[in-house]
Amino acid sequence: MGFISWIILGLIAGAIARLILPGKQGSGWLGALITGLLGAVLGGWIASLVGVGAMDEFWSFGTWIFAIIGGVIVAFIWQAIAGRMARKD
């Protein structure tokens, strides 16, 4: 996949991950993009660990599923860090 494809995949996967994860996530579309990109990378890494294969096809069902799973994990970690920082104030 090209760089633009990863950005598009990251934005969409990040938005879907934020819809799945309950609670307030305040960083807007840029935060969703970053969450999705990191989630797509994490999801691709997890997919290669479990032996699903290469994550190089944009329209592959596995690519989207693992990108969204990775996005949920990254969004959950982001929420935990942001919540902990908000409680310190």
Short mmCIF file of the C-alpha atoms (twelve columns), coordinates in Angstrom:
data_MODEL
# 
_entry.id   MODEL 
# 
loop_
_atom_site.group_PDB 
_atom_site.id 
_atom_site.type_symbol 
_atom_site.label_atom_id 
_atom_site.label_alt_id 
_atom_site.label_comp_id 
_atom_site.label_asym_id 
_atom_site.label_seq_id 
_atom_site.Cartn_x 
_atom_site.Cartn_y 
_atom_site.Cartn_z 
_atom_site.pdbx_PDB_model_num 
ATOM 1  C CA . MET A 1  0.000   0.000   0.000  1 
ATOM 2  C CA . GLY A 2  1.098   3.527   -0.651 1 
ATOM 3  C CA . PHE A 3  1.508   6.301   1.874  1 
ATOM 4  C CA . ILE A 4  -1.830  7.932   0.955  1 
ATOM 5  C CA . SER A 5  -3.609  4.589   1.343  1 
ATOM 6  C CA . TRP A 6  -2.209  4.207   4.867  1 
ATOM 7  C CA . ILE A 7  -3.413  7.698   5.771  1 
ATOM 8  C CA . ILE A 8  -6.909  6.964   4.439  1 
ATOM 9  C CA . LEU A 9  -6.981  3.583   6.181  1 
ATOM 10 C CA . GLY A 10 -5.723  5.177   9.398  1 
ATOM 11 C CA . LEU A 11 -8.333  7.936   9.354  1 
ATOM 12 C CA . ILE A 12 -11.223 5.562   8.733  1 
ATOM 13 C CA . ALA A 13 -9.973  2.872   11.142 1 
ATOM 14 C CA . GLY A 14 -9.314  5.506   13.825 1 
ATOM 15 C CA . ALA A 15 -12.811 6.935   13.439 1 
ATOM 16 C CA . ILE A 16 -14.362 3.464   13.668 1 
ATOM 17 C CA . ALA A 17 -12.197 2.597   16.687 1 
ATOM 18 C CA . ARG A 18 -13.291 5.780   18.459 1 
ATOM 19 C CA . LEU A 19 -16.939 4.936   17.762 1 
ATOM 20 C CA . ILE A 20 -16.457 1.469   19.231 1 
ATOM 21 C CA . LEU A 21 -14.650 2.690   22.362 1 
ATOM 22 C CA . PRO A 22 -17.017 4.447   24.771 1 
ATOM 23 C CA . GLY A 23 -16.166 7.645   26.579 1 
ATOM 24 C CA . LYS A 24 -15.009 11.118  25.676 1 
ATOM 25 C CA . GLN A 25 -12.089 11.328  23.320 1 
ATOM 26 C CA . GLY A 26 -11.211 14.932  22.739 1 
ATOM 27 C CA . SER A 27 -8.543  15.248  20.068 1 
ATOM 28 C CA . GLY A 28 -10.715 15.634  16.967 1 
ATOM 29 C CA . TRP A 29 -10.041 14.252  13.529 1 
ATOM 30 C CA . LEU A 30 -6.277  14.690  13.845 1 
ATOM 31 C CA . GLY A 31 -6.313  12.511  16.954 1 
ATOM 32 C CA . ALA A 32 -8.434  9.954   15.097 1 
ATOM 33 C CA . LEU A 33 -5.922  9.972   12.240 1 
ATOM 34 C CA . ILE A 34 -2.957  9.477   14.553 1 
ATOM 35 C CA . THR A 35 -4.832  6.828   16.547 1 
ATOM 36 C CA . GLY A 36 -5.780  5.057   13.331 1 
ATOM 37 C CA . LEU A 37 -2.281  5.179   11.857 1 
ATOM 38 C CA . LEU A 38 -0.717  3.845   15.035 1 
ATOM 39 C CA . GLY A 39 -3.528  1.303   15.286 1 
ATOM 40 C CA . ALA A 40 -2.999  0.167   11.704 1 
ATOM 41 C CA . VAL A 41 0.700   -0.345  12.375 1 
ATOM 42 C CA . LEU A 42 -0.063  -2.170  15.635 1 
ATOM 43 C CA . GLY A 43 -2.759  -4.225  13.926 1 
ATOM 44 C CA . GLY A 44 -0.384  -5.181  11.109 1 
ATOM 45 C CA . TRP A 45 2.210   -6.240  13.649 1 
ATOM 46 C CA . ILE A 46 -0.356  -8.336  15.557 1 
ATOM 47 C CA . ALA A 47 -1.554  -9.899  12.292 1 
ATOM 48 C CA . SER A 48 1.983   -10.901 11.352 1 
ATOM 49 C CA . LEU A 49 2.493   -12.409 14.831 1 
ATOM 50 C CA . VAL A 50 -0.607  -14.604 14.577 1 
ATOM 51 C CA . GLY A 51 0.313   -15.612 11.049 1 
ATOM 52 C CA . VAL A 52 -2.465  -13.908 9.103  1 
ATOM 53 C CA . GLY A 53 0.067   -12.652 6.594  1 
ATOM 54 C CA . ALA A 54 1.196   -9.433  5.021  1 
ATOM 55 C CA . MET A 55 -0.997  -6.399  5.454  1 
ATOM 56 C CA . ASP A 56 -0.328  -4.855  2.060  1 
ATOM 57 C CA . GLU A 57 -3.788  -4.857  0.449  1 
ATOM 58 C CA . PHE A 58 -6.071  -1.876  1.022  1 
ATOM 59 C CA . TRP A 59 -9.345  -3.704  0.325  1 
ATOM 60 C CA . SER A 60 -8.476  -6.839  2.295  1 
ATOM 61 C CA . PHE A 61 -10.982 -7.663  5.049  1 
ATOM 62 C CA . GLY A 62 -8.155  -8.762  7.353  1 
ATOM 63 C CA . THR A 63 -6.338  -5.462  6.860  1 
ATOM 64 C CA . TRP A 64 -9.382  -3.509  8.025  1 
ATOM 65 C CA . ILE A 65 -10.207 -5.797  10.942 1 
ATOM 66 C CA . PHE A 66 -6.689  -5.741  12.350 1 
ATOM 67 C CA . ALA A 67 -6.345  -1.981  11.753 1 
ATOM 68 C CA . ILE A 68 -9.575  -1.372  13.688 1 
ATOM 69 C CA . ILE A 69 -8.518  -3.741  16.490 1 
ATOM 70 C CA . GLY A 70 -5.184  -1.930  16.686 1 
ATOM 71 C CA . GLY A 71 -7.010  1.413   16.661 1 
ATOM 72 C CA . VAL A 72 -9.196  0.349   19.576 1 
ATOM 73 C CA . ILE A 73 -6.120  -0.720  21.534 1 
ATOM 74 C CA . VAL A 74 -4.311  2.566   20.824 1 
ATOM 75 C CA . ALA A 75 -7.444  4.644   21.602 1 
ATOM 76 C CA . PHE A 76 -7.903  2.745   24.876 1 
ATOM 77 C CA . ILE A 77 -4.290  3.427   25.881 1 
ATOM 78 C CA . TRP A 78 -4.688  7.099   24.862 1 
ATOM 79 C CA . GLN A 79 -7.859  7.395   26.977 1 
ATOM 80 C CA . ALA A 80 -6.130  5.831   29.970 1 
ATOM 81 C CA . ILE A 81 -3.172  8.212   29.715 1 
ATOM 82 C CA . ALA A 82 -5.340  11.286  29.125 1 
ATOM 83 C CA . GLY A 83 -7.665  10.319  31.984 1 
ATOM 84 C CA . ARG A 84 -4.762  9.860   34.355 1 
ATOM 85 C CA . MET A 85 -3.315  13.237  33.371 1 
ATOM 86 C CA . ALA A 86 -6.708  14.950  33.824 1 
ATOM 87 C CA . ARG A 87 -7.067  13.528  37.336 1 
ATOM 88 C CA . LYS A 88 -3.689  14.991  38.365 1 
ATOM 89 C CA . ASP A 89 -4.858  18.546  37.586 1 
# 
